[in-house]
Amino acid sequence: MKIANYVDTQPTEEVPGVFKREVITAADGAPNFCMRVFEVKTGSSTPNHSHPWEHEVFILAGQGVVTGKEGESPIAKGSVVFVAPDEQHCFRNTGGEVLRFICLIPLQE
C-alpha cells in the first residue's frame, strides 16, 4: 500500500503552464494503471492530441473546457470525463484559478 500527499511528488512542466505529477505508477507496484495529477494555469491548455488508450478524469478544482469530437464542453470542480481510445482531446483552463484534475490511464509498456 502507498499513502502519500500528491504535492510530495515533483511535478514536470509538460508544456508551458501545464504541470503533471505521476503519483501512482508501476514503481509503486501498480500493475495496471497510472494515476496522474495535472495542474493547468489560467489561460493554458494541454495539447490537442490522441492515443490508443482511454482516460478517466476527475476535476478537483477550477473550471475550463474539454475539447473532444463533440466540440467544447464546460468542466468544473466535481466533473468527470471519459476520453475514449483514439479520441482527440484537450483540457483548457478558462477560469481564474488553477484547473486541477486526476487522470487515470493504463500503464504503458
PDB file of N, CA and C in Angstrom:
ATOM      1  N   MET A   1       0.842  -1.181   0.000  1.00  0.00           N
ATOM      2  CA  MET A   1       0.000   0.000   0.000  1.00  0.00           C
ATOM      3  C   MET A   1       0.885   1.241   0.000  1.00  0.00           C
ATOM      4  N   LYS A   2       0.444   2.249  -0.719  1.00  0.00           N
ATOM      5  CA  LYS A   2       1.135   3.544  -0.719  1.00  0.00           C
ATOM      6  C   LYS A   2       0.138   4.603  -0.274  1.00  0.00           C
ATOM      7  N   ILE A   3       0.548   5.425   0.671  1.00  0.00           N
ATOM      8  CA  ILE A   3      -0.240   6.576   1.100  1.00  0.00           C
ATOM      9  C   ILE A   3       0.698   7.766   1.078  1.00  0.00           C
ATOM     10  N   ALA A   4       0.325   8.801   0.352  1.00  0.00           N
ATOM     11  CA  ALA A   4       1.198   9.965   0.213  1.00  0.00           C
ATOM     12  C   ALA A   4       0.361  11.192  -0.098  1.00  0.00           C
ATOM     13  N   ASN A   5       0.955  12.355   0.070  1.00  0.00           N
ATOM     14  CA  ASN A   5       0.339  13.596  -0.367  1.00  0.00           C
ATOM     15  C   ASN A   5       0.854  13.886  -1.773  1.00  0.00           C
ATOM     16  N   TYR A   6      -0.035  14.189  -2.693  1.00  0.00           N
ATOM     17  CA  TYR A   6       0.384  14.380  -4.088  1.00  0.00           C
ATOM     18  C   TYR A   6       1.411  15.488  -4.251  1.00  0.00           C
ATOM     19  N   VAL A   7       1.405  16.493  -3.382  1.00  0.00           N
ATOM     20  CA  VAL A   7       2.363  17.601  -3.525  1.00  0.00           C
ATOM     21  C   VAL A   7       3.789  17.162  -3.220  1.00  0.00           C
ATOM     22  N   ASP A   8       3.956  15.985  -2.616  1.00  0.00           N
ATOM     23  CA  ASP A   8       5.299  15.470  -2.357  1.00  0.00           C
ATOM     24  C   ASP A   8       5.938  14.857  -3.607  1.00  0.00           C
ATOM     25  N   THR A   9       5.161  14.697  -4.670  1.00  0.00           N
ATOM     26  CA  THR A   9       5.683  14.209  -5.950  1.00  0.00           C
ATOM     27  C   THR A   9       6.110  15.410  -6.784  1.00  0.00           C
ATOM     28  N   GLN A  10       7.332  15.389  -7.269  1.00  0.00           N
ATOM     29  CA  GLN A  10       7.870  16.503  -8.065  1.00  0.00           C
ATOM     30  C   GLN A  10       7.105  16.633  -9.386  1.00  0.00           C
ATOM     31  N   PRO A  11       6.572  17.828  -9.700  1.00  0.00           N
ATOM     32  CA  PRO A  11       5.881  17.997 -10.978  1.00  0.00           C
ATOM     33  C   PRO A  11       6.853  18.192 -12.136  1.00  0.00           C
ATOM     34  N   THR A  12       6.396  17.836 -13.321  1.00  0.00           N
ATOM     35  CA  THR A  12       7.127  18.158 -14.547  1.00  0.00           C
ATOM     36  C   THR A  12       6.240  19.091 -15.360  1.00  0.00           C
ATOM     37  N   GLU A  13       6.854  20.086 -15.995  1.00  0.00           N
ATOM     38  CA  GLU A  13       6.087  21.005 -16.844  1.00  0.00           C
ATOM     39  C   GLU A  13       6.035  20.396 -18.240  1.00  0.00           C
ATOM     40  N   GLU A  14       4.855  19.910 -18.617  1.00  0.00           N
ATOM     41  CA  GLU A  14       4.671  19.197 -19.882  1.00  0.00           C
ATOM     42  C   GLU A  14       4.724  20.151 -21.069  1.00  0.00           C
ATOM     43  N   VAL A  15       4.014  21.244 -20.972  1.00  0.00           N
ATOM     44  CA  VAL A  15       4.033  22.366 -21.909  1.00  0.00           C
ATOM     45  C   VAL A  15       3.893  23.604 -21.033  1.00  0.00           C
ATOM     46  N   PRO A  16       4.166  24.794 -21.537  1.00  0.00           N
ATOM     47  CA  PRO A  16       4.062  25.975 -20.675  1.00  0.00           C
ATOM     48  C   PRO A  16       2.698  26.064 -19.976  1.00  0.00           C
ATOM     49  N   GLY A  17       2.746  26.156 -18.647  1.00  0.00           N
ATOM     50  CA  GLY A  17       1.538  26.308 -17.848  1.00  0.00           C
ATOM     51  C   GLY A  17       0.816  25.025 -17.493  1.00  0.00           C
ATOM     52  N   VAL A  18       1.351  23.868 -17.887  1.00  0.00           N
ATOM     53  CA  VAL A  18       0.712  22.577 -17.593  1.00  0.00           C
ATOM     54  C   VAL A  18       1.714  21.696 -16.855  1.00  0.00           C
ATOM     55  N   PHE A  19       1.361  21.328 -15.619  1.00  0.00           N
ATOM     56  CA  PHE A  19       2.245  20.547 -14.759  1.00  0.00           C
ATOM     57  C   PHE A  19       1.614  19.196 -14.460  1.00  0.00           C
ATOM     58  N   LYS A  20       2.450  18.145 -14.471  1.00  0.00           N
ATOM     59  CA  LYS A  20       1.979  16.779 -14.236  1.00  0.00           C
ATOM     60  C   LYS A  20       2.772  16.155 -13.102  1.00  0.00           C
ATOM     61  N   ARG A  21       2.033  15.484 -12.201  1.00  0.00           N
ATOM     62  CA  ARG A  21       2.648  14.666 -11.159  1.00  0.00           C
ATOM     63  C   ARG A  21       2.177  13.227 -11.366  1.00  0.00           C
ATOM     64  N   GLU A  22       3.097  12.302 -11.513  1.00  0.00           N
ATOM     65  CA  GLU A  22       2.750  10.884 -11.602  1.00  0.00           C
ATOM     66  C   GLU A  22       2.790  10.326 -10.186  1.00  0.00           C
ATOM     67  N   VAL A  23       1.616  10.244  -9.555  1.00  0.00           N
ATOM     68  CA  VAL A  23       1.550   9.953  -8.122  1.00  0.00           C
ATOM     69  C   VAL A  23       1.468   8.465  -7.799  1.00  0.00           C
ATOM     70  N   ILE A  24       0.967   7.651  -8.726  1.00  0.00           N
ATOM     71  CA  ILE A  24       0.990   6.193  -8.570  1.00  0.00           C
ATOM     72  C   ILE A  24       1.384   5.601  -9.916  1.00  0.00           C
ATOM     73  N   THR A  25       2.447   4.782  -9.908  1.00  0.00           N
ATOM     74  CA  THR A  25       2.989   4.207 -11.143  1.00  0.00           C
ATOM     75  C   THR A  25       3.399   2.754 -10.904  1.00  0.00           C
ATOM     76  N   ALA A  26       3.964   2.146 -11.913  1.00  0.00           N
ATOM     77  CA  ALA A  26       4.490   0.785 -11.781  1.00  0.00           C
ATOM     78  C   ALA A  26       5.563   0.713 -10.699  1.00  0.00           C
ATOM     79  N   ALA A  27       6.309   1.796 -10.506  1.00  0.00           N
ATOM     80  CA  ALA A  27       7.348   1.821  -9.467  1.00  0.00           C
ATOM     81  C   ALA A  27       6.762   1.645  -8.069  1.00  0.00           C
ATOM     82  N   ASP A  28       5.463   1.939  -7.922  1.00  0.00           N
ATOM     83  CA  ASP A  28       4.779   1.760  -6.639  1.00  0.00           C
ATOM     84  C   ASP A  28       4.143   0.381  -6.528  1.00  0.00           C
ATOM     85  N   GLY A  29       4.297  -0.433  -7.568  1.00  0.00           N
ATOM     86  CA  GLY A  29       3.714  -1.766  -7.572  1.00  0.00           C
ATOM     87  C   GLY A  29       2.367  -1.845  -8.265  1.00  0.00           C
ATOM     88  N   ALA A  30       1.912  -0.745  -8.869  1.00  0.00           N
ATOM     89  CA  ALA A  30       0.630  -0.756  -9.576  1.00  0.00           C
ATOM     90  C   ALA A  30       0.779  -1.554 -10.872  1.00  0.00           C
ATOM     91  N   PRO A  31       0.028  -2.652 -11.029  1.00  0.00           N
ATOM     92  CA  PRO A  31       0.218  -3.494 -12.206  1.00  0.00           C
ATOM     93  C   PRO A  31      -0.562  -3.058 -13.446  1.00  0.00           C
ATOM     94  N   ASN A  32      -1.585  -2.205 -13.273  1.00  0.00           N
ATOM     95  CA  ASN A  32      -2.475  -1.923 -14.399  1.00  0.00           C
ATOM     96  C   ASN A  32      -2.630  -0.455 -14.775  1.00  0.00           C
ATOM     97  N   PHE A  33      -2.625   0.432 -13.782  1.00  0.00           N
ATOM     98  CA  PHE A  33      -2.958   1.826 -14.044  1.00  0.00           C
ATOM     99  C   PHE A  33      -1.922   2.784 -13.487  1.00  0.00           C
ATOM    100  N   CYS A  34      -1.909   3.974 -14.058  1.00  0.00           N
ATOM    101  CA  CYS A  34      -1.081   5.083 -13.591  1.00  0.00           C
ATOM    102  C   CYS A  34      -2.022   6.218 -13.203  1.00  0.00           C
ATOM    103  N   MET A  35      -1.813   6.801 -12.015  1.00  0.00           N
ATOM    104  CA  MET A  35      -2.593   7.957 -11.582  1.00  0.00           C
ATOM    105  C   MET A  35      -1.716   9.188 -11.676  1.00  0.00           C
ATOM    106  N   ARG A  36      -2.228  10.197 -12.379  1.00  0.00           N
ATOM    107  CA  ARG A  36      -1.505  11.457 -12.517  1.00  0.00           C
ATOM    108  C   ARG A  36      -2.388  12.591 -12.021  1.00  0.00           C
ATOM    109  N   VAL A  37      -1.771  13.634 -11.499  1.00  0.00           N
ATOM    110  CA  VAL A  37      -2.479  14.857 -11.128  1.00  0.00           C
ATOM    111  C   VAL A  37      -1.924  15.965 -12.005  1.00  0.00           C
ATOM    112  N   PHE A  38      -2.821  16.619 -12.747  1.00  0.00           N
ATOM    113  CA  PHE A  38      -2.444  17.728 -13.616  1.00  0.00           C
ATOM    114  C   PHE A  38      -2.883  19.040 -12.997  1.00  0.00           C
ATOM    115  N   GLU A  39      -2.077  20.069 -13.195  1.00  0.00           N
ATOM    116  CA  GLU A  39      -2.435  21.437 -12.829  1.00  0.00           C
ATOM    117  C   GLU A  39      -2.205  22.304 -14.057  1.00  0.00           C
ATOM    118  N   VAL A  40      -3.273  22.982 -14.485  1.00  0.00           N
ATOM    119  CA  VAL A  40      -3.233  23.818 -15.681  1.00  0.00           C
ATOM    120  C   VAL A  40      -3.479  25.257 -15.245  1.00  0.00           C
ATOM    121  N   LYS A  41      -2.524  26.128 -15.511  1.00  0.00           N
ATOM    122  CA  LYS A  41      -2.654  27.533 -15.132  1.00  0.00           C
ATOM    123  C   LYS A  41      -3.703  28.230 -15.998  1.00  0.00           C
ATOM    124  N   THR A  42      -4.237  29.326 -15.478  1.00  0.00           N
ATOM    125  CA  THR A  42      -5.227  30.118 -16.199  1.00  0.00           C
ATOM    126  C   THR A  42      -4.732  30.458 -17.603  1.00  0.00           C
ATOM    127  N   GLY A  43      -5.568  30.203 -18.604  1.00  0.00           N
ATOM    128  CA  GLY A  43      -5.234  30.501 -19.990  1.00  0.00           C
ATOM    129  C   GLY A  43      -4.404  29.441 -20.683  1.00  0.00           C
ATOM    130  N   SER A  44      -3.929  28.452 -19.956  1.00  0.00           N
ATOM    131  CA  SER A  44      -3.095  27.393 -20.547  1.00  0.00           C
ATOM    132  C   SER A  44      -3.953  26.185 -20.903  1.00  0.00           C
ATOM    133  N   SER A  45      -3.383  25.293 -21.717  1.00  0.00           N
ATOM    134  CA  SER A  45      -4.107  24.081 -22.091  1.00  0.00           C
ATOM    135  C   SER A  45      -3.136  22.948 -22.388  1.00  0.00           C
ATOM    136  N   THR A  46      -3.658  21.749 -22.252  1.00  0.00           N
ATOM    137  CA  THR A  46      -2.898  20.585 -22.690  1.00  0.00           C
ATOM    138  C   THR A  46      -2.914  20.587 -24.215  1.00  0.00           C
ATOM    139  N   PRO A  47      -1.965  19.937 -24.857  1.00  0.00           N
ATOM    140  CA  PRO A  47      -2.000  19.866 -26.322  1.00  0.00           C
ATOM    141  C   PRO A  47      -3.230  19.082 -26.801  1.00  0.00           C
ATOM    142  N   ASN A  48      -3.731  19.433 -27.966  1.00  0.00           N
ATOM    143  CA  ASN A  48      -4.796  18.647 -28.583  1.00  0.00           C
ATOM    144  C   ASN A  48      -4.137  17.393 -29.156  1.00  0.00           C
ATOM    145  N   HIS A  49      -4.531  16.229 -28.666  1.00  0.00           N
ATOM    146  CA  HIS A  49      -3.843  15.002 -29.040  1.00  0.00           C
ATOM    147  C   HIS A  49      -4.763  13.794 -28.890  1.00  0.00           C
ATOM    148  N   SER A  50      -4.283  12.652 -29.339  1.00  0.00           N
ATOM    149  CA  SER A  50      -4.989  11.385 -29.141  1.00  0.00           C
ATOM    150  C   SER A  50      -3.952  10.284 -28.952  1.00  0.00           C
ATOM    151  N   HIS A  51      -4.408   9.158 -28.449  1.00  0.00           N
ATOM    152  CA  HIS A  51      -3.559   7.986 -28.256  1.00  0.00           C
ATOM    153  C   HIS A  51      -4.457   6.769 -28.119  1.00  0.00           C
ATOM    154  N   PRO A  52      -3.910   5.572 -28.206  1.00  0.00           N
ATOM    155  CA  PRO A  52      -4.747   4.373 -28.260  1.00  0.00           C
ATOM    156  C   PRO A  52      -5.306   3.898 -26.920  1.00  0.00           C
ATOM    157  N   TRP A  53      -5.174   4.672 -25.867  1.00  0.00           N
ATOM    158  CA  TRP A  53      -5.722   4.247 -24.578  1.00  0.00           C
ATOM    159  C   TRP A  53      -6.742   5.262 -24.081  1.00  0.00           C
ATOM    160  N   GLU A  54      -7.593   4.807 -23.177  1.00  0.00           N
ATOM    161  CA  GLU A  54      -8.623   5.651 -22.572  1.00  0.00           C
ATOM    162  C   GLU A  54      -8.057   6.473 -21.424  1.00  0.00           C
ATOM    163  N   HIS A  55      -8.818   7.505 -21.030  1.00  0.00           N
ATOM    164  CA  HIS A  55      -8.558   8.298 -19.818  1.00  0.00           C
ATOM    165  C   HIS A  55      -9.823   8.288 -18.972  1.00  0.00           C
ATOM    166  N   GLU A  56      -9.657   8.320 -17.679  1.00  0.00           N
ATOM    167  CA  GLU A  56     -10.727   8.662 -16.756  1.00  0.00           C
ATOM    168  C   GLU A  56     -10.227   9.867 -15.981  1.00  0.00           C
ATOM    169  N   VAL A  57     -11.026  10.936 -15.955  1.00  0.00           N
ATOM    170  CA  VAL A  57     -10.589  12.208 -15.376  1.00  0.00           C
ATOM    171  C   VAL A  57     -11.605  12.667 -14.339  1.00  0.00           C
ATOM    172  N   PHE A  58     -11.105  13.179 -13.208  1.00  0.00           N
ATOM    173  CA  PHE A  58     -11.949  13.773 -12.167  1.00  0.00           C
ATOM    174  C   PHE A  58     -11.412  15.166 -11.883  1.00  0.00           C
ATOM    175  N   ILE A  59     -12.260  16.188 -12.040  1.00  0.00           N
ATOM    176  CA  ILE A  59     -11.849  17.577 -11.836  1.00  0.00           C
ATOM    177  C   ILE A  59     -11.905  17.895 -10.342  1.00  0.00           C
ATOM    178  N   LEU A  60     -10.758  18.273  -9.790  1.00  0.00           N
ATOM    179  CA  LEU A  60     -10.644  18.580  -8.362  1.00  0.00           C
ATOM    180  C   LEU A  60     -10.885  20.048  -8.052  1.00  0.00           C
ATOM    181  N   ALA A  61     -10.462  20.944  -8.955  1.00  0.00           N
ATOM    182  CA  ALA A  61     -10.552  22.385  -8.694  1.00  0.00           C
ATOM    183  C   ALA A  61     -10.527  23.141 -10.010  1.00  0.00           C
ATOM    184  N   GLY A  62     -11.110  24.331  -9.981  1.00  0.00           N
ATOM    185  CA  GLY A  62     -11.066  25.212 -11.133  1.00  0.00           C
ATOM    186  C   GLY A  62     -12.183  24.946 -12.119  1.00  0.00           C
ATOM    187  N   GLN A  63     -12.056  25.614 -13.258  1.00  0.00           N
ATOM    188  CA  GLN A  63     -13.031  25.427 -14.330  1.00  0.00           C
ATOM    189  C   GLN A  63     -12.346  25.600 -15.670  1.00  0.00           C
ATOM    190  N   GLY A  64     -12.962  25.042 -16.683  1.00  0.00           N
ATOM    191  CA  GLY A  64     -12.381  25.126 -18.011  1.00  0.00           C
ATOM    192  C   GLY A  64     -13.278  24.471 -19.025  1.00  0.00           C
ATOM    193  N   VAL A  65     -12.678  24.065 -20.132  1.00  0.00           N
ATOM    194  CA  VAL A  65     -13.392  23.330 -21.171  1.00  0.00           C
ATOM    195  C   VAL A  65     -12.534  22.151 -21.593  1.00  0.00           C
ATOM    196  N   VAL A  66     -13.216  21.083 -21.963  1.00  0.00           N
ATOM    197  CA  VAL A  66     -12.539  19.951 -22.590  1.00  0.00           C
ATOM    198  C   VAL A  66     -13.044  19.902 -24.026  1.00  0.00           C
ATOM    199  N   THR A  67     -12.123  19.786 -24.950  1.00  0.00           N
ATOM    200  CA  THR A  67     -12.476  19.707 -26.362  1.00  0.00           C
ATOM    201  C   THR A  67     -12.339  18.261 -26.811  1.00  0.00           C
ATOM    202  N   GLY A  68     -13.379  17.764 -27.436  1.00  0.00           N
ATOM    203  CA  GLY A  68     -13.382  16.400 -27.951  1.00  0.00           C
ATOM    204  C   GLY A  68     -14.074  16.359 -29.291  1.00  0.00           C
ATOM    205  N   LYS A  69     -14.472  15.173 -29.710  1.00  0.00           N
ATOM    206  CA  LYS A  69     -15.095  15.022 -31.027  1.00  0.00           C
ATOM    207  C   LYS A  69     -16.428  15.753 -31.127  1.00  0.00           C
ATOM    208  N   GLU A  70     -17.044  16.065 -29.998  1.00  0.00           N
ATOM    209  CA  GLU A  70     -18.336  16.761 -29.989  1.00  0.00           C
ATOM    210  C   GLU A  70     -18.182  18.263 -29.786  1.00  0.00           C
ATOM    211  N   GLY A  71     -16.949  18.767 -29.821  1.00  0.00           N
ATOM    212  CA  GLY A  71     -16.717  20.191 -29.598  1.00  0.00           C
ATOM    213  C   GLY A  71     -16.290  20.462 -28.169  1.00  0.00           C
ATOM    214  N   GLU A  72     -16.498  21.705 -27.714  1.00  0.00           N
ATOM    215  CA  GLU A  72     -16.104  22.095 -26.358  1.00  0.00           C
ATOM    216  C   GLU A  72     -17.227  21.820 -25.372  1.00  0.00           C
ATOM    217  N   SER A  73     -16.856  21.328 -24.199  1.00  0.00           N
ATOM    218  CA  SER A  73     -17.807  21.113 -23.108  1.00  0.00           C
ATOM    219  C   SER A  73     -17.231  21.724 -21.848  1.00  0.00           C
ATOM    220  N   PRO A  74     -18.062  22.444 -21.063  1.00  0.00           N
ATOM    221  CA  PRO A  74     -17.557  23.041 -19.831  1.00  0.00           C
ATOM    222  C   PRO A  74     -17.269  21.970 -18.781  1.00  0.00           C
ATOM    223  N   ILE A  75     -16.228  22.214 -17.984  1.00  0.00           N
ATOM    224  CA  ILE A  75     -15.881  21.349 -16.860  1.00  0.00           C
ATOM    225  C   ILE A  75     -15.595  22.223 -15.653  1.00  0.00           C
ATOM    226  N   ALA A  76     -15.851  21.693 -14.466  1.00  0.00           N
ATOM    227  CA  ALA A  76     -15.602  22.412 -13.220  1.00  0.00           C
ATOM    228  C   ALA A  76     -15.437  21.388 -12.102  1.00  0.00           C
ATOM    229  N   LYS A  77     -15.067  21.874 -10.929  1.00  0.00           N
ATOM    230  CA  LYS A  77     -14.891  21.012  -9.763  1.00  0.00           C
ATOM    231  C   LYS A  77     -16.048  20.024  -9.663  1.00  0.00           C
ATOM    232  N   GLY A  78     -15.709  18.741  -9.564  1.00  0.00           N
ATOM    233  CA  GLY A  78     -16.712  17.691  -9.455  1.00  0.00           C
ATOM    234  C   GLY A  78     -17.058  17.013 -10.767  1.00  0.00           C
ATOM    235  N   SER A  79     -16.673  17.608 -11.899  1.00  0.00           N
ATOM    236  CA  SER A  79     -16.946  16.987 -13.202  1.00  0.00           C
ATOM    237  C   SER A  79     -16.102  15.732 -13.373  1.00  0.00           C
ATOM    238  N   VAL A  80     -16.655  14.763 -14.094  1.00  0.00           N
ATOM    239  CA  VAL A  80     -15.901  13.585 -14.504  1.00  0.00           C
ATOM    240  C   VAL A  80     -15.926  13.519 -16.026  1.00  0.00           C
ATOM    241  N   VAL A  81     -14.838  13.037 -16.611  1.00  0.00           N
ATOM    242  CA  VAL A  81     -14.704  12.988 -18.067  1.00  0.00           C
ATOM    243  C   VAL A  81     -14.154  11.615 -18.450  1.00  0.00           C
ATOM    244  N   PHE A  82     -14.776  10.994 -19.442  1.00  0.00           N
ATOM    245  CA  PHE A  82     -14.230   9.780 -20.039  1.00  0.00           C
ATOM    246  C   PHE A  82     -13.762  10.141 -21.441  1.00  0.00           C
ATOM    247  N   VAL A  83     -12.497   9.885 -21.737  1.00  0.00           N
ATOM    248  CA  VAL A  83     -11.934  10.096 -23.069  1.00  0.00           C
ATOM    249  C   VAL A  83     -11.671   8.710 -23.655  1.00  0.00           C
ATOM    250  N   ALA A  84     -12.353   8.406 -24.750  1.00  0.00           N
ATOM    251  CA  ALA A  84     -12.231   7.091 -25.379  1.00  0.00           C
ATOM    252  C   ALA A  84     -10.881   6.939 -26.084  1.00  0.00           C
ATOM    253  N   PRO A  85     -10.440   5.710 -26.299  1.00  0.00           N
ATOM    254  CA  PRO A  85      -9.206   5.494 -27.063  1.00  0.00           C
ATOM    255  C   PRO A  85      -9.284   6.173 -28.431  1.00  0.00           C
ATOM    256  N   ASP A  86      -8.181   6.769 -28.850  1.00  0.00           N
ATOM    257  CA  ASP A  86      -8.035   7.428 -30.153  1.00  0.00           C
ATOM    258  C   ASP A  86      -8.884   8.690 -30.326  1.00  0.00           C
ATOM    259  N   GLU A  87      -9.522   9.176 -29.271  1.00  0.00           N
ATOM    260  CA  GLU A  87     -10.314  10.410 -29.365  1.00  0.00           C
ATOM    261  C   GLU A  87      -9.410  11.631 -29.176  1.00  0.00           C
ATOM    262  N   GLN A  88      -9.459  12.575 -30.107  1.00  0.00           N
ATOM    263  CA  GLN A  88      -8.742  13.849 -29.953  1.00  0.00           C
ATOM    264  C   GLN A  88      -9.303  14.554 -28.723  1.00  0.00           C
ATOM    265  N   HIS A  89      -8.425  15.138 -27.913  1.00  0.00           N
ATOM    266  CA  HIS A  89      -8.894  15.826 -26.714  1.00  0.00           C
ATOM    267  C   HIS A  89      -7.878  16.851 -26.239  1.00  0.00           C
ATOM    268  N   CYS A  90      -8.385  17.805 -25.475  1.00  0.00           N
ATOM    269  CA  CYS A  90      -7.580  18.903 -24.952  1.00  0.00           C
ATOM    270  C   CYS A  90      -8.320  19.477 -23.750  1.00  0.00           C
ATOM    271  N   PHE A  91      -7.599  19.802 -22.681  1.00  0.00           N
ATOM    272  CA  PHE A  91      -8.170  20.440 -21.497  1.00  0.00           C
ATOM    273  C   PHE A  91      -7.623  21.861 -21.413  1.00  0.00           C
ATOM    274  N   ARG A  92      -8.530  22.860 -21.307  1.00  0.00           N
ATOM    275  CA  ARG A  92      -8.103  24.265 -21.266  1.00  0.00           C
ATOM    276  C   ARG A  92      -8.704  24.948 -20.049  1.00  0.00           C
ATOM    277  N   ASN A  93      -7.875  25.695 -19.336  1.00  0.00           N
ATOM    278  CA  ASN A  93      -8.313  26.439 -18.163  1.00  0.00           C
ATOM    279  C   ASN A  93      -8.883  27.780 -18.615  1.00  0.00           C
ATOM    280  N   THR A  94     -10.173  27.990 -18.359  1.00  0.00           N
ATOM    281  CA  THR A  94     -10.834  29.249 -18.695  1.00  0.00           C
ATOM    282  C   THR A  94     -11.189  30.054 -17.456  1.00  0.00           C
ATOM    283  N   GLY A  95     -10.811  29.568 -16.288  1.00  0.00           N
ATOM    284  CA  GLY A  95     -11.177  30.222 -15.039  1.00  0.00           C
ATOM    285  C   GLY A  95     -10.065  31.091 -14.485  1.00  0.00           C
ATOM    286  N   GLY A  96     -10.273  31.549 -13.268  1.00  0.00           N
ATOM    287  CA  GLY A  96      -9.331  32.441 -12.612  1.00  0.00           C
ATOM    288  C   GLY A  96      -8.420  31.759 -11.608  1.00  0.00           C
ATOM    289  N   GLU A  97      -8.514  30.442 -11.494  1.00  0.00           N
ATOM    290  CA  GLU A  97      -7.647  29.685 -10.590  1.00  0.00           C
ATOM    291  C   GLU A  97      -7.114  28.464 -11.328  1.00  0.00           C
ATOM    292  N   VAL A  98      -6.222  27.746 -10.698  1.00  0.00           N
ATOM    293  CA  VAL A  98      -5.639  26.546 -11.303  1.00  0.00           C
ATOM    294  C   VAL A  98      -6.735  25.514 -11.576  1.00  0.00           C
ATOM    295  N   LEU A  99      -6.689  24.923 -12.756  1.00  0.00           N
ATOM    296  CA  LEU A  99      -7.531  23.778 -13.088  1.00  0.00           C
ATOM    297  C   LEU A  99      -6.736  22.538 -12.699  1.00  0.00           C
ATOM    298  N   ARG A 100      -7.242  21.795 -11.710  1.00  0.00           N
ATOM    299  CA  ARG A 100      -6.525  20.622 -11.191  1.00  0.00           C
ATOM    300  C   ARG A 100      -7.396  19.391 -11.410  1.00  0.00           C
ATOM    301  N   PHE A 101      -6.798  18.326 -11.949  1.00  0.00           N
ATOM    302  CA  PHE A 101      -7.576  17.111 -12.153  1.00  0.00           C
ATOM    303  C   PHE A 101      -6.719  15.863 -12.016  1.00  0.00           C
ATOM    304  N   ILE A 102      -7.394  14.787 -11.612  1.00  0.00           N
ATOM    305  CA  ILE A 102      -6.799  13.453 -11.569  1.00  0.00           C
ATOM    306  C   ILE A 102      -7.067  12.803 -12.917  1.00  0.00           C
ATOM    307  N   CYS A 103      -6.062  12.146 -13.461  1.00  0.00           N
ATOM    308  CA  CYS A 103      -6.195  11.445 -14.738  1.00  0.00           C
ATOM    309  C   CYS A 103      -5.639  10.034 -14.571  1.00  0.00           C
ATOM    310  N   LEU A 104      -6.478   9.046 -14.841  1.00  0.00           N
ATOM    311  CA  LEU A 104      -6.068   7.643 -14.773  1.00  0.00           C
ATOM    312  C   LEU A 104      -5.909   7.105 -16.185  1.00  0.00           C
ATOM    313  N   ILE A 105      -4.799   6.416 -16.422  1.00  0.00           N
ATOM    314  CA  ILE A 105      -4.558   5.773 -17.713  1.00  0.00           C
ATOM    315  C   ILE A 105      -3.986   4.375 -17.464  1.00  0.00           C
ATOM    316  N   PRO A 106      -4.117   3.483 -18.442  1.00  0.00           N
ATOM    317  CA  PRO A 106      -3.447   2.188 -18.313  1.00  0.00           C
ATOM    318  C   PRO A 106      -1.931   2.385 -18.324  1.00  0.00           C
ATOM    319  N   LEU A 107      -1.228   1.522 -17.607  1.00  0.00           N
ATOM    320  CA  LEU A 107       0.238   1.562 -17.668  1.00  0.00           C
ATOM    321  C   LEU A 107       0.688   1.270 -19.087  1.00  0.00           C
ATOM    322  N   GLN A 108       1.690   1.985 -19.536  1.00  0.00           N
ATOM    323  CA  GLN A 108       2.225   1.798 -20.883  1.00  0.00           C
ATOM    324  C   GLN A 108       3.429   0.876 -20.817  1.00  0.00           C
ATOM    325  N   GLU A 109       3.519  -0.035 -21.753  1.00  0.00           N
ATOM    326  CA  GLU A 109       4.654  -0.960 -21.783  1.00  0.00           C
ATOM    327  C   GLU A 109       5.811  -0.359 -22.533  1.00  0.00           C
TER     328      GLU A 109
END
